mmCIF file of N, CA and C in Angstrom:
data_model
loop_
_atom_site.group_PDB
_atom_site.id
_atom_site.type_symbol
_atom_site.label_atom_id
_atom_site.label_comp_id
_atom_site.label_asym_id
_atom_site.label_seq_id
_atom_site.Cartn_x
_atom_site.Cartn_y
_atom_site.Cartn_z
ATOM 1 N N GLN A 1 0.842 -1.194 0.000
ATOM 2 C CA GLN A 1 0.000 0.000 0.000
ATOM 3 C C GLN A 1 0.879 1.246 0.000
ATOM 4 N N VAL A 2 0.649 2.100 -0.974
ATOM 5 C CA VAL A 2 1.391 3.357 -1.070
ATOM 6 C C VAL A 2 0.823 4.361 -0.073
ATOM 7 N N GLN A 3 1.700 5.086 0.602
ATOM 8 C CA GLN A 3 1.294 6.186 1.469
ATOM 9 C C GLN A 3 1.984 7.457 1.014
ATOM 10 N N LEU A 4 1.309 8.591 1.191
ATOM 11 C CA LEU A 4 1.778 9.866 0.669
ATOM 12 C C LEU A 4 1.853 10.907 1.775
ATOM 13 N N ALA A 5 2.848 11.776 1.702
ATOM 14 C CA ALA A 5 2.982 12.849 2.689
ATOM 15 C C ALA A 5 3.460 14.110 1.995
ATOM 16 N N GLU A 6 2.616 15.155 2.012
ATOM 17 C CA GLU A 6 2.966 16.431 1.391
ATOM 18 C C GLU A 6 3.709 17.328 2.373
ATOM 19 N N SER A 7 4.515 18.227 1.802
ATOM 20 C CA SER A 7 5.179 19.257 2.590
ATOM 21 C C SER A 7 5.518 20.415 1.671
ATOM 22 N N GLY A 8 5.910 21.536 2.290
ATOM 23 C CA GLY A 8 6.377 22.670 1.505
ATOM 24 C C GLY A 8 5.404 23.820 1.374
ATOM 25 N N GLY A 9 4.204 23.672 1.924
ATOM 26 C CA GLY A 9 3.255 24.767 1.846
ATOM 27 C C GLY A 9 3.679 25.940 2.715
ATOM 28 N N GLY A 10 2.947 27.048 2.576
ATOM 29 C CA GLY A 10 3.264 28.222 3.385
ATOM 30 C C GLY A 10 2.529 29.438 2.881
ATOM 31 N N LEU A 11 2.959 30.591 3.405
ATOM 32 C CA LEU A 11 2.380 31.880 3.027
ATOM 33 C C LEU A 11 3.340 32.597 2.096
ATOM 34 N N VAL A 12 2.834 33.070 0.972
ATOM 35 C CA VAL A 12 3.676 33.749 -0.005
ATOM 36 C C VAL A 12 2.877 34.895 -0.615
ATOM 37 N N GLU A 13 3.575 35.940 -1.029
ATOM 38 C CA GLU A 13 2.915 37.059 -1.685
ATOM 39 C C GLU A 13 2.614 36.720 -3.142
ATOM 40 N N ALA A 14 1.617 37.380 -3.685
ATOM 41 C CA ALA A 14 1.289 37.188 -5.092
ATOM 42 C C ALA A 14 2.531 37.448 -5.954
ATOM 43 N N GLY A 15 2.731 36.590 -6.939
ATOM 44 C CA GLY A 15 3.908 36.673 -7.777
ATOM 45 C C GLY A 15 5.079 35.840 -7.286
ATOM 46 N N GLY A 16 4.962 35.322 -6.086
ATOM 47 C CA GLY A 16 6.038 34.532 -5.508
ATOM 48 C C GLY A 16 5.993 33.075 -5.941
ATOM 49 N N SER A 17 6.890 32.287 -5.349
ATOM 50 C CA SER A 17 7.036 30.875 -5.724
ATOM 51 C C SER A 17 7.082 29.989 -4.492
ATOM 52 N N LEU A 18 6.657 28.765 -4.683
ATOM 53 C CA LEU A 18 6.771 27.725 -3.666
ATOM 54 C C LEU A 18 6.988 26.397 -4.374
ATOM 55 N N THR A 19 7.651 25.483 -3.690
ATOM 56 C CA THR A 19 7.788 24.126 -4.198
ATOM 57 C C THR A 19 7.219 23.154 -3.185
ATOM 58 N N LEU A 20 6.236 22.379 -3.602
ATOM 59 C CA LEU A 20 5.650 21.350 -2.761
ATOM 60 C C LEU A 20 6.322 20.015 -3.042
ATOM 61 N N SER A 21 6.402 19.197 -2.013
ATOM 62 C CA SER A 21 6.940 17.849 -2.157
ATOM 63 C C SER A 21 5.902 16.834 -1.705
ATOM 64 N N CYS A 22 5.949 15.671 -2.322
ATOM 65 C CA CYS A 22 5.079 14.560 -1.933
ATOM 66 C C CYS A 22 5.968 13.326 -1.790
ATOM 67 N N ALA A 23 6.230 12.951 -0.549
ATOM 68 C CA ALA A 23 7.047 11.771 -0.286
ATOM 69 C C ALA A 23 6.173 10.530 -0.380
ATOM 70 N N VAL A 24 6.663 9.562 -1.120
ATOM 71 C CA VAL A 24 5.898 8.334 -1.369
ATOM 72 C C VAL A 24 6.560 7.181 -0.630
ATOM 73 N N SER A 25 5.839 6.584 0.287
ATOM 74 C CA SER A 25 6.351 5.376 0.941
ATOM 75 C C SER A 25 5.682 4.174 0.297
ATOM 76 N N GLY A 26 6.490 3.148 0.037
ATOM 77 C CA GLY A 26 6.009 2.078 -0.825
ATOM 78 C C GLY A 26 6.310 2.509 -2.250
ATOM 79 N N ARG A 27 6.549 1.577 -3.124
ATOM 80 C CA ARG A 27 6.954 1.951 -4.481
ATOM 81 C C ARG A 27 5.755 1.946 -5.423
ATOM 82 N N PRO A 28 5.478 3.093 -6.072
ATOM 83 C CA PRO A 28 4.370 3.112 -7.039
ATOM 84 C C PRO A 28 4.633 2.137 -8.179
ATOM 85 N N TYR A 29 3.587 1.567 -8.699
ATOM 86 C CA TYR A 29 3.713 0.725 -9.865
ATOM 87 C C TYR A 29 4.034 1.603 -11.086
ATOM 88 N N SER A 30 4.661 1.013 -12.067
ATOM 89 C CA SER A 30 5.024 1.770 -13.267
ATOM 90 C C SER A 30 3.787 2.335 -13.959
ATOM 91 N N SER A 31 2.637 1.722 -13.765
ATOM 92 C CA SER A 31 1.417 2.195 -14.412
ATOM 93 C C SER A 31 0.757 3.353 -13.663
ATOM 94 N N HIS A 32 1.271 3.682 -12.488
ATOM 95 C CA HIS A 32 0.622 4.708 -11.687
ATOM 96 C C HIS A 32 0.833 6.103 -12.247
ATOM 97 N N VAL A 33 -0.178 6.933 -12.049
ATOM 98 C CA VAL A 33 -0.097 8.355 -12.347
ATOM 99 C C VAL A 33 -0.203 9.100 -11.022
ATOM 100 N N MET A 34 0.804 9.882 -10.718
ATOM 101 C CA MET A 34 0.798 10.691 -9.497
ATOM 102 C C MET A 34 0.203 12.055 -9.819
ATOM 103 N N GLY A 35 -0.670 12.535 -8.940
ATOM 104 C CA GLY A 35 -1.343 13.791 -9.232
ATOM 105 C C GLY A 35 -1.331 14.763 -8.070
ATOM 106 N N TRP A 36 -1.483 16.022 -8.410
ATOM 107 C CA TRP A 36 -1.703 17.089 -7.430
ATOM 108 C C TRP A 36 -3.136 17.596 -7.605
ATOM 109 N N PHE A 37 -3.814 17.732 -6.497
ATOM 110 C CA PHE A 37 -5.152 18.308 -6.456
ATOM 111 C C PHE A 37 -5.156 19.403 -5.406
ATOM 112 N N ARG A 38 -6.148 20.274 -5.435
ATOM 113 C CA ARG A 38 -6.244 21.320 -4.427
ATOM 114 C C ARG A 38 -7.696 21.598 -4.090
ATOM 115 N N GLN A 39 -7.900 22.109 -2.880
ATOM 116 C CA GLN A 39 -9.235 22.482 -2.442
ATOM 117 C C GLN A 39 -9.168 23.840 -1.783
ATOM 118 N N GLY A 40 -9.733 24.844 -2.469
ATOM 119 C CA GLY A 40 -9.773 26.190 -1.932
ATOM 120 C C GLY A 40 -10.923 26.359 -0.957
ATOM 121 N N PRO A 41 -10.925 27.469 -0.217
ATOM 122 C CA PRO A 41 -11.975 27.720 0.773
ATOM 123 C C PRO A 41 -13.362 27.718 0.146
ATOM 124 N N GLY A 42 -14.229 26.852 0.637
ATOM 125 C CA GLY A 42 -15.594 26.787 0.135
ATOM 126 C C GLY A 42 -15.733 26.164 -1.242
ATOM 127 N N LEU A 43 -14.658 25.563 -1.735
ATOM 128 C CA LEU A 43 -14.680 24.993 -3.086
ATOM 129 C C LEU A 43 -14.520 23.480 -3.037
ATOM 130 N N GLU A 44 -14.850 22.843 -4.153
ATOM 131 C CA GLU A 44 -14.615 21.411 -4.263
ATOM 132 C C GLU A 44 -13.155 21.157 -4.623
ATOM 133 N N ARG A 45 -12.695 19.972 -4.310
ATOM 134 C CA ARG A 45 -11.328 19.605 -4.663
ATOM 135 C C ARG A 45 -11.216 19.543 -6.188
ATOM 136 N N GLU A 46 -10.138 20.099 -6.725
ATOM 137 C CA GLU A 46 -9.951 20.132 -8.166
ATOM 138 C C GLU A 46 -8.563 19.632 -8.551
ATOM 139 N N TYR A 47 -8.492 19.143 -9.766
ATOM 140 C CA TYR A 47 -7.248 18.630 -10.327
ATOM 141 C C TYR A 47 -6.320 19.780 -10.693
ATOM 142 N N VAL A 48 -5.027 19.605 -10.457
ATOM 143 C CA VAL A 48 -4.032 20.624 -10.782
ATOM 144 C C VAL A 48 -3.043 20.125 -11.833
ATOM 145 N N ALA A 49 -2.388 19.001 -11.539
ATOM 146 C CA ALA A 49 -1.339 18.498 -12.428
ATOM 147 C C ALA A 49 -1.120 17.027 -12.137
ATOM 148 N N ALA A 50 -0.455 16.355 -13.091
ATOM 149 C CA ALA A 50 -0.178 14.930 -12.916
ATOM 150 C C ALA A 50 1.073 14.549 -13.680
ATOM 151 N N ILE A 51 1.655 13.418 -13.279
ATOM 152 C CA ILE A 51 2.843 12.906 -13.946
ATOM 153 C C ILE A 51 2.791 11.382 -13.933
ATOM 154 N N ARG A 52 3.104 10.790 -15.065
ATOM 155 C CA ARG A 52 3.207 9.336 -15.126
ATOM 156 C C ARG A 52 4.494 8.921 -14.424
ATOM 157 N N TRP A 53 4.379 8.016 -13.439
ATOM 158 C CA TRP A 53 5.526 7.697 -12.618
ATOM 159 C C TRP A 53 6.677 7.116 -13.426
ATOM 160 N N SER A 54 6.362 6.248 -14.387
ATOM 161 C CA SER A 54 7.441 5.587 -15.122
ATOM 162 C C SER A 54 8.012 6.486 -16.222
ATOM 163 N N ARG A 55 7.158 7.061 -17.054
ATOM 164 C CA ARG A 55 7.652 7.809 -18.221
ATOM 165 C C ARG A 55 7.982 9.261 -17.898
ATOM 166 N N GLY A 56 7.323 9.805 -16.879
ATOM 167 C CA GLY A 56 7.539 11.209 -16.570
ATOM 168 C C GLY A 56 6.720 12.167 -17.412
ATOM 169 N N SER A 57 5.781 11.663 -18.195
ATOM 170 C CA SER A 57 4.905 12.552 -18.967
ATOM 171 C C SER A 57 4.081 13.406 -18.009
ATOM 172 N N THR A 58 3.905 14.666 -18.355
ATOM 173 C CA THR A 58 3.218 15.599 -17.449
ATOM 174 C C THR A 58 1.932 16.142 -18.056
ATOM 175 N N PHE A 59 1.025 16.527 -17.169
ATOM 176 C CA PHE A 59 -0.297 17.014 -17.564
ATOM 177 C C PHE A 59 -0.694 18.128 -16.602
ATOM 178 N N TYR A 60 -1.404 19.140 -17.125
ATOM 179 C CA TYR A 60 -1.776 20.292 -16.307
ATOM 180 C C TYR A 60 -3.191 20.748 -16.617
ATOM 181 N N THR A 61 -3.856 21.282 -15.603
ATOM 182 C CA THR A 61 -5.100 21.984 -15.873
ATOM 183 C C THR A 61 -4.756 23.356 -16.447
ATOM 184 N N ASN A 62 -5.656 23.920 -17.234
ATOM 185 C CA ASN A 62 -5.343 25.146 -17.977
ATOM 186 C C ASN A 62 -4.920 26.305 -17.077
ATOM 187 N N SER A 63 -5.510 26.403 -15.892
ATOM 188 C CA SER A 63 -5.261 27.569 -15.041
ATOM 189 C C SER A 63 -3.840 27.629 -14.492
ATOM 190 N N VAL A 64 -3.091 26.543 -14.551
ATOM 191 C CA VAL A 64 -1.735 26.546 -13.999
ATOM 192 C C VAL A 64 -0.667 26.309 -15.059
ATOM 193 N N LYS A 65 -1.070 26.056 -16.287
ATOM 194 C CA LYS A 65 -0.078 25.852 -17.354
ATOM 195 C C LYS A 65 0.822 27.071 -17.443
ATOM 196 N N ASP A 66 2.094 26.862 -17.681
ATOM 197 C CA ASP A 66 3.113 27.911 -17.811
ATOM 198 C C ASP A 66 3.472 28.546 -16.476
ATOM 199 N N ARG A 67 2.833 28.130 -15.383
ATOM 200 C CA ARG A 67 3.196 28.640 -14.063
ATOM 201 C C ARG A 67 3.677 27.525 -13.134
ATOM 202 N N PHE A 68 3.078 26.355 -13.237
ATOM 203 C CA PHE A 68 3.411 25.231 -12.373
ATOM 204 C C PHE A 68 4.152 24.161 -13.163
ATOM 205 N N THR A 69 5.052 23.460 -12.497
ATOM 206 C CA THR A 69 5.782 22.353 -13.101
ATOM 207 C C THR A 69 5.767 21.166 -12.145
ATOM 208 N N VAL A 70 5.276 20.037 -12.633
ATOM 209 C CA VAL A 70 5.274 18.810 -11.838
ATOM 210 C C VAL A 70 6.449 17.951 -12.279
ATOM 211 N N SER A 71 7.116 17.335 -11.312
ATOM 212 C CA SER A 71 8.251 16.464 -11.607
ATOM 213 C C SER A 71 8.310 15.368 -10.562
ATOM 214 N N ARG A 72 9.156 14.392 -10.795
ATOM 215 C CA ARG A 72 9.348 13.335 -9.799
ATOM 216 C C ARG A 72 10.788 12.842 -9.840
ATOM 217 N N ASP A 73 11.245 12.413 -8.672
ATOM 218 C CA ASP A 73 12.565 11.824 -8.538
ATOM 219 C C ASP A 73 12.344 10.382 -8.106
ATOM 220 N N LYS A 74 12.554 9.455 -9.037
ATOM 221 C CA LYS A 74 12.253 8.057 -8.742
ATOM 222 C C LYS A 74 13.214 7.497 -7.702
ATOM 223 N N ASP A 75 14.436 7.995 -7.678
ATOM 224 C CA ASP A 75 15.401 7.501 -6.682
ATOM 225 C C ASP A 75 15.002 7.920 -5.274
ATOM 226 N N LYS A 76 14.427 9.109 -5.150
ATOM 227 C CA LYS A 76 13.995 9.618 -3.847
ATOM 228 C C LYS A 76 12.536 9.287 -3.559
ATOM 229 N N ASN A 77 11.851 8.668 -4.514
ATOM 230 C CA ASN A 77 10.437 8.350 -4.337
ATOM 231 C C ASN A 77 9.637 9.592 -3.949
ATOM 232 N N THR A 78 9.878 10.672 -4.657
ATOM 233 C CA THR A 78 9.252 11.949 -4.307
ATOM 234 C C THR A 78 8.740 12.647 -5.563
ATOM 235 N N MET A 79 7.569 13.236 -5.450
ATOM 236 C CA MET A 79 7.005 14.061 -6.518
ATOM 237 C C MET A 79 7.029 15.520 -6.050
ATOM 238 N N TYR A 80 7.187 16.423 -6.992
ATOM 239 C CA TYR A 80 7.287 17.846 -6.670
ATOM 240 C C TYR A 80 6.275 18.649 -7.482
ATOM 241 N N LEU A 81 5.942 19.819 -6.952
ATOM 242 C CA LEU A 81 5.157 20.791 -7.706
ATOM 243 C C LEU A 81 5.802 22.151 -7.510
ATOM 244 N N GLN A 82 6.497 22.612 -8.550
ATOM 245 C CA GLN A 82 7.102 23.939 -8.530
ATOM 246 C C GLN A 82 6.034 24.922 -8.982
ATOM 247 N N MET A 83 5.725 25.887 -8.123
ATOM 248 C CA MET A 83 4.674 26.853 -8.414
ATOM 249 C C MET A 83 5.275 28.243 -8.496
ATOM 250 N N ASN A 84 5.171 28.856 -9.664
ATOM 251 C CA ASN A 84 5.682 30.197 -9.896
ATOM 252 C C ASN A 84 4.538 31.161 -10.180
ATOM 253 N N ASN A 85 4.835 32.452 -10.034
ATOM 254 C CA ASN A 85 3.838 33.488 -10.307
ATOM 255 C C ASN A 85 2.504 33.164 -9.629
ATOM 256 N N LEU A 86 2.578 32.877 -8.361
ATOM 257 C CA LEU A 86 1.379 32.480 -7.624
ATOM 258 C C LEU A 86 0.380 33.629 -7.542
ATOM 259 N N LYS A 87 -0.898 33.247 -7.569
ATOM 260 C CA LYS A 87 -1.996 34.204 -7.522
ATOM 261 C C LYS A 87 -2.861 33.913 -6.289
ATOM 262 N N PRO A 88 -3.580 34.914 -5.794
ATOM 263 C CA PRO A 88 -4.449 34.662 -4.632
ATOM 264 C C PRO A 88 -5.420 33.501 -4.858
ATOM 265 N N GLU A 89 -5.859 33.313 -6.087
ATOM 266 C CA GLU A 89 -6.797 32.211 -6.366
ATOM 267 C C GLU A 89 -6.133 30.836 -6.306
ATOM 268 N N ASP A 90 -4.814 30.799 -6.153
ATOM 269 C CA ASP A 90 -4.116 29.526 -5.948
ATOM 270 C C ASP A 90 -4.168 29.093 -4.480
ATOM 271 N N THR A 91 -4.694 29.950 -3.609
ATOM 272 C CA THR A 91 -4.797 29.607 -2.192
ATOM 273 C C THR A 91 -5.683 28.379 -2.010
ATOM 274 N N ALA A 92 -5.136 27.368 -1.356
ATOM 275 C CA ALA A 92 -5.855 26.099 -1.204
ATOM 276 C C ALA A 92 -5.016 25.152 -0.355
ATOM 277 N N VAL A 93 -5.644 24.066 0.050
ATOM 278 C CA VAL A 93 -4.898 22.928 0.577
ATOM 279 C C VAL A 93 -4.560 22.041 -0.621
ATOM 280 N N TYR A 94 -3.295 21.736 -0.757
ATOM 281 C CA TYR A 94 -2.826 20.937 -1.880
ATOM 282 C C TYR A 94 -2.596 19.499 -1.419
ATOM 283 N N TYR A 95 -3.105 18.568 -2.219
ATOM 284 C CA TYR A 95 -3.016 17.151 -1.906
ATOM 285 C C TYR A 95 -2.319 16.399 -3.026
ATOM 286 N N CYS A 96 -1.552 15.393 -2.687
ATOM 287 C CA CYS A 96 -1.064 14.501 -3.722
ATOM 288 C C CYS A 96 -1.863 13.203 -3.677
ATOM 289 N N ASN A 97 -1.830 12.512 -4.794
ATOM 290 C CA ASN A 97 -2.713 11.370 -4.992
ATOM 291 C C ASN A 97 -2.044 10.394 -5.940
ATOM 292 N N VAL A 98 -2.355 9.138 -5.791
ATOM 293 C CA VAL A 98 -1.874 8.138 -6.738
ATOM 294 C C VAL A 98 -3.080 7.496 -7.397
ATOM 295 N N GLY A 99 -3.058 7.487 -8.711
ATOM 296 C CA GLY A 99 -4.153 6.910 -9.482
ATOM 297 C C GLY A 99 -3.631 6.244 -10.731
ATOM 298 N N ILE A 100 -4.495 6.100 -11.719
ATOM 299 C CA ILE A 100 -4.088 5.446 -12.957
ATOM 300 C C ILE A 100 -4.367 6.287 -14.185
ATOM 301 N N SER A 101 -4.951 7.463 -13.998
ATOM 302 C CA SER A 101 -5.277 8.310 -15.145
ATOM 303 C C SER A 101 -5.159 9.774 -14.742
ATOM 304 N N PRO A 102 -4.524 10.617 -15.575
ATOM 305 C CA PRO A 102 -4.405 12.037 -15.236
ATOM 306 C C PRO A 102 -5.765 12.687 -15.011
ATOM 307 N N GLY A 103 -5.896 13.389 -13.868
ATOM 308 C CA GLY A 103 -7.135 14.097 -13.595
ATOM 309 C C GLY A 103 -8.181 13.284 -12.873
ATOM 310 N N THR A 104 -8.012 11.995 -12.827
ATOM 311 C CA THR A 104 -8.959 11.115 -12.122
ATOM 312 C C THR A 104 -8.275 10.571 -10.887
ATOM 313 N N PRO A 105 -8.697 11.005 -9.706
ATOM 314 C CA PRO A 105 -7.979 10.583 -8.505
ATOM 315 C C PRO A 105 -8.223 9.127 -8.148
ATOM 316 N N GLY A 106 -7.185 8.534 -7.562
ATOM 317 C CA GLY A 106 -7.331 7.207 -6.989
ATOM 318 C C GLY A 106 -7.733 7.320 -5.537
ATOM 319 N N ALA A 107 -7.665 6.223 -4.835
ATOM 320 C CA ALA A 107 -8.159 6.174 -3.460
ATOM 321 C C ALA A 107 -7.156 6.675 -2.434
ATOM 322 N N VAL A 108 -5.882 6.774 -2.811
ATOM 323 C CA VAL A 108 -4.843 7.099 -1.840
ATOM 324 C C VAL A 108 -4.525 8.587 -1.890
ATOM 325 N N TRP A 109 -4.662 9.257 -0.737
ATOM 326 C CA TRP A 109 -4.399 10.685 -0.613
ATOM 327 C C TRP A 109 -3.383 10.933 0.494
ATOM 328 N N GLY A 110 -2.659 12.056 0.361
ATOM 329 C CA GLY A 110 -1.878 12.546 1.473
ATOM 330 C C GLY A 110 -2.747 13.387 2.385
ATOM 331 N N GLN A 111 -2.126 13.959 3.421
ATOM 332 C CA GLN A 111 -2.878 14.734 4.410
ATOM 333 C C GLN A 111 -3.096 16.177 3.978
ATOM 334 N N GLY A 112 -2.363 16.624 2.974
ATOM 335 C CA GLY A 112 -2.520 17.969 2.447
ATOM 336 C C GLY A 112 -1.545 18.949 3.063
ATOM 337 N N THR A 113 -1.245 20.011 2.309
ATOM 338 C CA THR A 113 -0.401 21.093 2.797
ATOM 339 C C THR A 113 -1.018 22.419 2.349
ATOM 340 N N GLN A 114 -1.076 23.380 3.265
ATOM 341 C CA GLN A 114 -1.761 24.642 3.005
ATOM 342 C C GLN A 114 -0.860 25.606 2.247
ATOM 343 N N VAL A 115 -1.382 26.169 1.176
ATOM 344 C CA VAL A 115 -0.718 27.240 0.431
ATOM 345 C C VAL A 115 -1.624 28.462 0.504
ATOM 346 N N THR A 116 -1.065 29.568 0.990
ATOM 347 C CA THR A 116 -1.821 30.811 1.084
ATOM 348 C C THR A 116 -1.064 31.895 0.330
ATOM 349 N N VAL A 117 -1.750 32.519 -0.629
ATOM 350 C CA VAL A 117 -1.143 33.563 -1.448
ATOM 351 C C VAL A 117 -1.834 34.881 -1.113
ATOM 352 N N SER A 118 -1.061 35.822 -0.613
ATOM 353 C CA SER A 118 -1.622 37.120 -0.235
ATOM 354 C C SER A 118 -1.531 38.090 -1.405
ATOM 355 N N SER A 119 -2.519 38.977 -1.488
ATOM 356 C CA SER A 119 -2.541 39.933 -2.598
ATOM 357 C C SER A 119 -1.796 41.206 -2.236
#
């Protein structure tokens, strides 16, 4: 059973950057797709980005393209989300997830990490 733990959240001013990490305990299968999702205040959880664990192919929702970069280090069993040019609407709890298809979450979630962007 894969377990996930996010870190790296915090408070940042608009236009700033943060890098989130998702430590994976247990080894994901080569078919797994690791994803980032977020849930803003009063909003439903939404898809942000994903990466195929084996190939490293990446996928993004339109609102974060050209600002966010998802990557993974297979040796460290860790996935990252580099977030640049942050906007107040990026404020949310960010979760990592392991599934089998980009944008479709699987059953395994981390505990989440809070990102707050001040205007």
